[in-house]
Coordinates of C-alpha atoms and ligand atoms in Angstrom, one line a residue:
M1 CA 0.0 0.0 0.0
T2 CA 1.1 3.6 -0.6
D3 CA 1.5 6.1 2.2
T4 CA -1.9 7.7 1.4
A5 CA -3.8 4.4 1.4
S6 CA -2.0 3.3 4.6
A7 CA -3.0 6.5 6.4
V8 CA -6.6 6.1 5.2
S9 CA -6.6 2.4 6.2
A10 CA -5.3 3.2 9.7
W11 CA -8.0 6.0 10.1
I12 CA -10.7 3.5 9.0
E13 CA -9.5 0.6 11.1
D14 CA -9.6 2.8 14.2
R15 CA -13.3 3.2 13.5
A16 CA -14.2 -0.4 12.9
D17 CA -16.6 -0.5 15.8
Q18 CA -18.3 2.7 14.9
M19 CA -18.8 1.5 11.3
A20 CA -20.3 -1.8 12.5
Q21 CA -22.6 0.0 14.9
L22 CA -23.8 2.5 12.2
L23 CA -24.5 -0.4 9.8
M24 CA -26.5 -2.3 12.5
R25 CA -28.5 0.8 13.2
L26 CA -29.3 1.3 9.5
V27 CA -30.2 -2.4 9.0
A28 CA -32.6 -2.3 12.0
I29 CA -34.7 0.3 10.2
D30 CA -37.1 -1.7 7.9
T31 CA -36.8 0.1 4.5
E32 CA -38.5 -2.6 2.5
N33 CA -39.3 -1.5 -1.0
P34 CA -41.9 -2.2 -2.2
P35 CA -43.8 -0.7 -0.4
G36 CA -41.2 1.9 0.6
R37 CA -41.4 1.8 4.4
G38 CA -39.2 3.7 6.9
L39 CA -37.4 5.9 4.4
P40 CA -37.5 9.2 6.2
E41 CA -36.5 7.5 9.4
C42 CA -33.5 5.9 7.7
A43 CA -32.6 9.1 5.9
A44 CA -32.6 10.9 9.3
V45 CA -30.0 8.4 10.7
L46 CA -27.9 9.0 7.6
V47 CA -28.1 12.8 8.1
E48 CA -27.1 12.4 11.8
A49 CA -24.1 10.1 10.9
M50 CA -23.0 12.7 8.3
A51 CA -23.1 15.5 10.9
Q52 CA -21.0 13.3 13.3
L53 CA -18.5 12.7 10.5
D54 CA -18.2 16.4 9.8
L55 CA -19.8 16.0 6.3
N56 CA -22.4 18.4 5.0
S57 CA -25.9 17.0 4.6
E58 CA -29.3 17.9 3.3
M59 CA -32.6 16.0 3.1
H60 CA -34.9 16.5 0.1
E61 CA -38.5 15.3 0.0
V62 CA -39.4 14.0 -3.5
S63 CA -42.6 12.9 -5.1
D64 CA -43.7 11.4 -8.4
A65 CA -46.4 13.4 -10.1
G66 CA -47.3 10.4 -12.2
D67 CA -48.0 7.7 -9.6
G68 CA -48.2 9.8 -6.3
R69 CA -45.3 8.0 -4.7
T70 CA -43.2 10.0 -2.2
G71 CA -39.7 9.5 -0.8
C72 CA -36.6 11.3 0.1
I73 CA -33.0 11.9 -1.0
V74 CA -30.1 12.7 1.2
T75 CA -27.3 14.7 -0.3
G76 CA -24.1 16.0 1.2
G77 CA -20.4 16.0 0.9
C78 CA -17.0 17.5 1.8
G79 CA -13.9 19.0 0.3
T80 CA -13.3 22.3 -1.6
G81 CA -11.5 21.1 -4.7
E82 CA -12.6 21.9 -8.2
D83 CA -13.1 18.4 -9.5
L84 CA -16.2 16.6 -8.4
I85 CA -16.6 13.0 -7.5
Y86 CA -20.0 11.5 -6.8
L87 CA -20.4 8.7 -4.3
H88 CA -23.9 7.3 -4.7
G89 CA -26.1 4.7 -3.0
H90 CA -29.5 3.6 -2.0
F91 CA -31.0 3.0 1.4
D92 CA -34.1 1.0 0.4
V93 CA -33.9 -2.8 0.6
V94 CA -35.8 -5.6 -1.1
P95 CA -38.5 -7.3 1.0
A96 CA -37.1 -9.6 3.7
Q97 CA -37.7 -13.4 3.8
R98 CA -38.2 -13.2 7.5
R99 CA -38.7 -10.3 10.0
A100 CA -35.5 -11.4 12.0
Q101 CA -33.5 -9.9 9.1
F102 CA -34.2 -6.5 10.6
E103 CA -32.5 -7.6 13.8
P104 CA -28.9 -7.4 12.6
R105 CA -26.3 -9.8 14.1
R106 CA -22.5 -9.2 14.4
T107 CA -20.9 -12.6 14.2
G108 CA -17.6 -14.1 13.0
G109 CA -16.4 -10.8 11.4
R110 CA -19.7 -10.4 9.5
I111 CA -22.8 -8.4 10.0
V112 CA -25.9 -10.4 9.0
G113 CA -29.2 -8.8 8.1
R114 CA -31.3 -7.4 5.2
G115 CA -29.5 -4.7 3.3
T116 CA -26.0 -5.4 4.8
A117 CA -24.6 -6.2 1.3
D118 CA -27.2 -4.4 -0.8
M119 CA -26.3 -1.8 0.2
K120 CA -26.4 -0.2 3.6
G121 CA -22.8 -1.6 4.2
G122 CA -21.8 0.2 1.0
L123 CA -23.3 3.4 2.4
V124 CA -21.1 3.0 5.5
S125 CA -18.1 2.5 3.3
M126 CA -18.8 5.7 1.4
L127 CA -19.5 7.8 4.5
Y128 CA -16.3 6.7 6.3
G129 CA -14.3 6.9 3.0
A130 CA -15.5 10.4 2.4
A131 CA -14.8 11.4 6.1
A132 CA -11.3 9.9 6.0
A133 CA -10.4 11.7 2.8
H134 CA -11.7 15.0 4.2
E135 CA -10.1 14.7 7.7
L136 CA -6.8 13.6 6.3
G137 CA -6.6 16.6 4.0
L138 CA -6.7 14.6 0.8
L139 CA -9.4 16.8 -0.9
E140 CA -7.5 19.8 -2.0
E141 CA -8.1 19.3 -5.7
R142 CA -11.3 17.3 -5.5
R143 CA -14.6 17.4 -3.6
I144 CA -17.1 14.6 -2.8
V145 CA -20.8 14.9 -3.3
L146 CA -22.9 12.1 -1.7
H147 CA -26.2 11.1 -3.2
F148 CA -28.3 8.6 -1.2
V149 CA -31.6 7.6 -2.8
C150 CA -34.7 5.9 -1.7
D151 CA -36.1 3.7 -4.5
E152 CA -33.3 1.9 -6.4
E153 CA -35.0 -1.5 -5.8
T154 CA -38.1 -0.3 -7.6
G155 CA -36.5 1.3 -10.7
S156 CA -35.1 4.5 -9.1
T157 CA -37.2 6.9 -11.1
L158 CA -38.1 8.7 -7.8
G159 CA -34.5 8.9 -6.5
G160 CA -32.1 8.8 -9.5
G161 CA -34.8 10.3 -11.7
T162 CA -35.2 13.3 -9.5
L163 CA -31.5 13.9 -9.3
R164 CA -31.5 13.9 -13.1
A165 CA -34.7 16.0 -13.5
R166 CA -33.6 18.6 -11.0
N167 CA -30.2 18.9 -12.7
M168 CA -28.5 17.7 -9.5
I169 CA -26.0 15.6 -11.6
D170 CA -23.2 17.8 -13.0
P171 CA -22.2 16.4 -16.4
D172 CA -18.7 17.8 -15.9
A173 CA -18.1 15.6 -12.8
V174 CA -14.9 13.6 -12.9
A175 CA -16.6 10.3 -12.0
M176 CA -19.3 8.5 -10.1
L177 CA -18.9 5.4 -7.9
T178 CA -21.6 3.4 -6.2
T179 CA -20.8 0.7 -3.7
E180 CA -23.3 -2.0 -4.8
P181 CA -22.4 -5.6 -3.9
T182 CA -20.1 -6.4 -6.8
G183 CA -18.1 -9.1 -4.9
G184 CA -14.7 -7.8 -6.0
V185 CA -15.4 -7.0 -9.7
V186 CA -16.1 -3.6 -11.1
W187 CA -19.4 -3.2 -13.0
H188 CA -18.8 -0.6 -15.7
A189 CA -21.9 -1.3 -17.8
N190 CA -25.4 -2.4 -17.4
R191 CA -28.1 -3.6 -19.7
G192 CA -31.1 -1.4 -20.7
A193 CA -34.6 -2.4 -19.7
I194 CA -37.9 -2.5 -21.6
T195 CA -41.0 -3.8 -19.9
A196 CA -44.3 -4.0 -21.8
K197 CA -47.8 -5.1 -20.9
I198 CA -49.6 -6.4 -24.0
T199 CA -53.4 -6.6 -23.8
V200 CA -55.3 -8.7 -26.4
E201 CA -59.0 -8.0 -27.1
G202 CA -61.8 -10.5 -27.7
R203 CA -65.5 -10.7 -27.0
E204 CA -67.2 -12.2 -23.9
A205 CA -69.8 -14.9 -24.2
H206 CA -71.2 -17.6 -21.8
V207 CA -69.7 -21.0 -22.2
G208 CA -73.1 -22.2 -23.5
L209 CA -72.9 -19.5 -26.2
R210 CA -69.2 -20.0 -27.0
H211 CA -69.7 -19.7 -30.7
L212 CA -70.8 -16.0 -30.2
G213 CA -67.6 -15.1 -28.3
D214 CA -64.1 -14.3 -29.5
N215 CA -61.5 -15.9 -27.2
A216 CA -58.8 -13.4 -26.3
F217 CA -56.7 -16.1 -24.6
E218 CA -56.4 -18.0 -28.0
H219 CA -55.2 -14.7 -29.5
L220 CA -52.7 -14.3 -26.7
I221 CA -51.2 -17.7 -27.4
A222 CA -50.9 -16.9 -31.1
I223 CA -49.1 -13.6 -30.3
A224 CA -47.0 -14.9 -27.4
G225 CA -45.6 -17.8 -29.5
P226 CA -43.6 -15.7 -32.0
L227 CA -42.5 -13.4 -29.2
T228 CA -41.1 -16.5 -27.3
E229 CA -39.2 -17.4 -30.5
F230 CA -37.9 -13.9 -30.6
A231 CA -36.7 -14.2 -27.0
D232 CA -34.8 -17.4 -27.9
E233 CA -33.1 -15.6 -30.9
L234 CA -32.1 -12.8 -28.6
L235 CA -30.1 -15.3 -26.4
T236 CA -27.8 -15.8 -29.3
E237 CA -27.0 -12.0 -29.7
P238 CA -24.0 -11.7 -27.4
T239 CA -22.5 -8.7 -25.9
N240 CA -18.8 -8.1 -26.4
L241 CA -18.5 -7.1 -22.7
Q242 CA -17.2 -9.5 -20.1
V243 CA -20.0 -11.2 -18.1
G244 CA -19.6 -12.8 -14.7
G245 CA -19.9 -16.3 -13.3
V246 CA -23.3 -17.8 -14.3
D247 CA -24.3 -14.9 -16.5
A248 CA -24.9 -15.4 -20.2
P249 CA -23.8 -12.8 -22.8
G250 CA -27.1 -12.8 -24.7
S251 CA -29.8 -10.2 -24.8
M252 CA -32.3 -11.3 -22.1
M253 CA -36.1 -11.4 -22.6
V254 CA -38.8 -13.1 -20.5
V255 CA -42.2 -13.5 -22.1
G256 CA -45.2 -14.1 -19.8
G257 CA -43.6 -13.4 -16.5
A258 CA -47.0 -12.1 -15.5
L259 CA -50.3 -12.7 -17.3
G260 CA -54.0 -12.9 -16.8
A261 CA -57.2 -13.4 -18.7
G262 CA -61.0 -13.4 -18.5
S263 CA -63.5 -13.0 -15.8
N264 CA -64.4 -16.6 -14.9
F265 CA -63.9 -20.2 -16.1
N266 CA -67.4 -20.3 -17.6
V267 CA -67.0 -17.2 -19.8
V268 CA -65.1 -16.8 -23.1
P269 CA -62.4 -14.3 -22.1
G270 CA -63.0 -10.9 -23.5
S271 CA -59.5 -9.8 -22.8
A272 CA -56.1 -11.3 -21.9
W273 CA -52.8 -9.8 -21.1
F274 CA -49.1 -10.8 -20.6
S275 CA -45.9 -9.1 -19.9
V276 CA -42.6 -8.9 -21.8
D277 CA -39.5 -7.9 -19.9
W278 CA -36.3 -7.3 -21.8
R279 CA -32.8 -6.5 -20.6
F280 CA -30.9 -5.6 -23.8
N281 CA -27.2 -5.4 -24.2
P282 CA -25.3 -2.1 -23.8
E283 CA -24.2 -2.1 -27.5
R284 CA -27.8 -1.4 -28.5
T285 CA -29.9 1.7 -28.1
L286 CA -33.2 2.0 -26.4
E287 CA -34.8 3.4 -29.7
T288 CA -33.6 0.5 -31.9
E289 CA -34.8 -2.1 -29.4
L290 CA -38.2 -0.4 -28.9
T291 CA -38.7 -0.4 -32.7
R292 CA -37.7 -4.1 -33.0
L293 CA -40.1 -5.2 -30.2
R294 CA -42.9 -3.0 -31.5
R295 CA -42.5 -4.5 -35.0
R296 CA -42.5 -8.1 -33.6
I297 CA -45.7 -7.4 -31.6
D298 CA -47.4 -5.8 -34.6
D299 CA -46.4 -8.7 -36.9
A300 CA -47.6 -11.3 -34.5
A301 CA -50.9 -9.5 -33.9
R302 CA -51.5 -9.1 -37.7
D303 CA -50.8 -12.8 -38.3
A304 CA -53.2 -13.7 -35.5
S305 CA -55.9 -11.2 -36.8
A306 CA -55.9 -9.9 -33.2
H307 CA -56.2 -6.4 -31.8
V308 CA -53.6 -5.5 -29.2
T309 CA -52.7 -2.5 -27.0
V310 CA -49.2 -2.1 -25.6
E311 CA -48.5 -0.3 -22.4
W312 CA -44.8 0.5 -21.9
L313 CA -44.1 0.1 -18.2
Q314 CA -40.4 0.7 -18.3
Q315 CA -38.0 2.1 -20.9
Q316 CA -34.4 2.5 -19.6
P317 CA -31.4 3.0 -21.9
A318 CA -28.3 0.8 -21.2
A319 CA -25.2 2.5 -20.0
M320 CA -21.5 1.9 -20.3
T321 CA -18.2 3.5 -19.4
P322 CA -15.3 1.9 -21.4
A323 CA -12.9 -0.2 -19.3
D324 CA -10.0 1.8 -20.7
D325 CA -11.5 5.2 -19.6
P326 CA -8.8 7.0 -17.5
R327 CA -11.1 7.0 -14.5
A328 CA -11.6 3.2 -14.9
I329 CA -7.8 2.8 -14.9
E330 CA -7.6 5.1 -11.8
L331 CA -10.3 3.0 -10.0
A332 CA -8.5 -0.2 -10.9
A333 CA -5.3 1.2 -9.4
C334 CA -7.1 2.1 -6.2
I335 CA -8.5 -1.4 -5.9
R336 CA -5.2 -3.1 -6.7
N337 CA -3.4 -1.1 -4.1
V338 CA -5.9 -2.2 -1.4
E339 CA -6.8 -5.8 -2.5
G340 CA -3.5 -6.8 -4.1
D341 CA -5.1 -7.7 -7.5
S342 CA -6.5 -5.8 -10.4
P343 CA -10.3 -6.1 -10.6
Q344 CA -12.2 -7.6 -13.5
F345 CA -14.5 -5.2 -15.4
E346 CA -17.9 -6.8 -16.0
L347 CA -21.4 -6.1 -17.3
C348 CA -23.8 -5.9 -14.4
P349 CA -26.5 -8.6 -14.6
G350 CA -29.2 -6.1 -13.5
V351 CA -30.0 -2.4 -13.9
L352 CA -27.7 0.1 -12.1
D353 CA -28.0 3.7 -10.9
T354 CA -24.7 4.3 -12.7
R355 CA -26.9 4.9 -15.8
W356 CA -28.2 8.2 -14.6
Y357 CA -24.6 9.5 -14.6
A358 CA -23.2 7.6 -17.6
Q359 CA -26.1 8.9 -19.7
L360 CA -24.8 12.4 -19.1
G361 CA -21.2 11.4 -19.9
V362 CA -20.0 11.0 -16.4
P363 CA -17.7 7.9 -16.1
A364 CA -19.7 5.7 -13.7
F365 CA -18.8 2.5 -11.9
A366 CA -20.1 0.1 -9.2
Y367 CA -17.7 -1.5 -6.8
G368 CA -18.6 -2.7 -3.3
G369 CA -17.6 -4.9 -0.4
G370 CA -20.8 -7.0 -0.4
R371 CA -21.4 -10.2 -2.4
L372 CA -24.0 -10.4 -5.1
E373 CA -24.9 -14.0 -4.4
V374 CA -26.2 -13.3 -0.9
S375 CA -27.9 -10.0 -1.7
H376 CA -31.7 -10.3 -1.8
G377 CA -31.4 -13.7 -0.1
P378 CA -32.4 -14.9 3.4
D379 CA -28.8 -15.0 4.7
E380 CA -27.6 -11.7 3.5
Y381 CA -24.4 -10.5 5.2
I382 CA -21.3 -8.3 4.6
D383 CA -17.7 -9.0 5.8
E384 CA -16.8 -6.1 8.0
A385 CA -13.2 -6.2 6.8
A386 CA -14.4 -6.0 3.1
M387 CA -16.7 -3.1 4.1
R388 CA -13.7 -1.3 5.6
R389 CA -11.4 -2.0 2.6
C390 CA -14.1 -0.6 0.3
A391 CA -14.0 2.6 2.4
V392 CA -10.3 2.9 1.7
V393 CA -11.0 2.4 -2.0
C394 CA -13.7 5.1 -1.9
A395 CA -11.3 7.5 -0.1
S396 CA -8.4 6.9 -2.5
F397 CA -10.6 7.1 -5.6
A398 CA -12.3 10.3 -4.4
A399 CA -8.9 11.9 -3.5
G400 CA -7.5 11.0 -6.9
A401 CA -4.6 9.2 -5.2
Y402 CA -3.6 7.2 -8.3
R403 CA -3.9 9.6 -11.2
Ligands
ZN1 ZN1 -28.5 -2.4 -4.7

């Protein structure tokens, strides 16, 4: 380790207990999303922690005019330098498998509980990383802005979307880092997302008068069939980016993940619907993929002589920062210095908040101390030492220690 990283590491190690206590306090607040519980309470703890660490902080209430959802964003930071680094995270968690997951346990060097890996442990890494860089005087040229959002697990249009809509993301920023549970790799890209609800029309009739009806479910089968074949074709359209472990390089579509039809078993269904959910590769644009899907749906409907309506539930572009971007090289150097090895750069299997920044041209990366394979599961945990090492990476990256 270099002198800077050693100094940061010593500062962080001195605060190992404080970090563990803060994480346990955050995990004990149930912020399940959906439905989006406990968000102001959790945000208040983050604000309090930021004040104790001598970081600026501000709470913003946010609401979605479209669906009436409300939430909050915590922003803050430190440093007076010209160059801006964003540290970004979310404090909502996916629903727990059992209530005991909100009673965090500290055992064998780990903290166990919902959200420890994804990503309240990451928030603690960023808070202490920022505070270390600030207190050790490493932020002469750079400054850190923290963005903590409330709805990443449900698409982040309220949190990330508000940051974007209110011009709170500076396109001239040097870089953005989010400490999602990447398990040692860096995610520098994520797939785009298109979700559609396709409703097929028919005409109701009692089973005894079946010949007078028009069965919407039969039309659904005729339309869903070709779309399923399309989904199979997409699997053979690989990305050129590196994918991790069990991931496949194809463009991923699920047909019929949710569906429904009719009013009762003894009535010819007058309408039927099914979902299509597509995570397309970063080499493709949202516009080209929307056009392709729309054409496939229209062709299938025409062949089936059916009338369909399409409701677009989600349209998110993919995002990517090249692995040879200067900031990617800088981040890799920070990680190598702390962990001993250079990290792999991979495509994230899900959607990431990096996209809100990357879309504006800000180099954006995910790297965190938690492990993806335990995130969202019943035995979620984070290794305390990994959480602390991630804090050292955050501080070194934010300070520009390896330019
Ligand atoms: Zn997450």
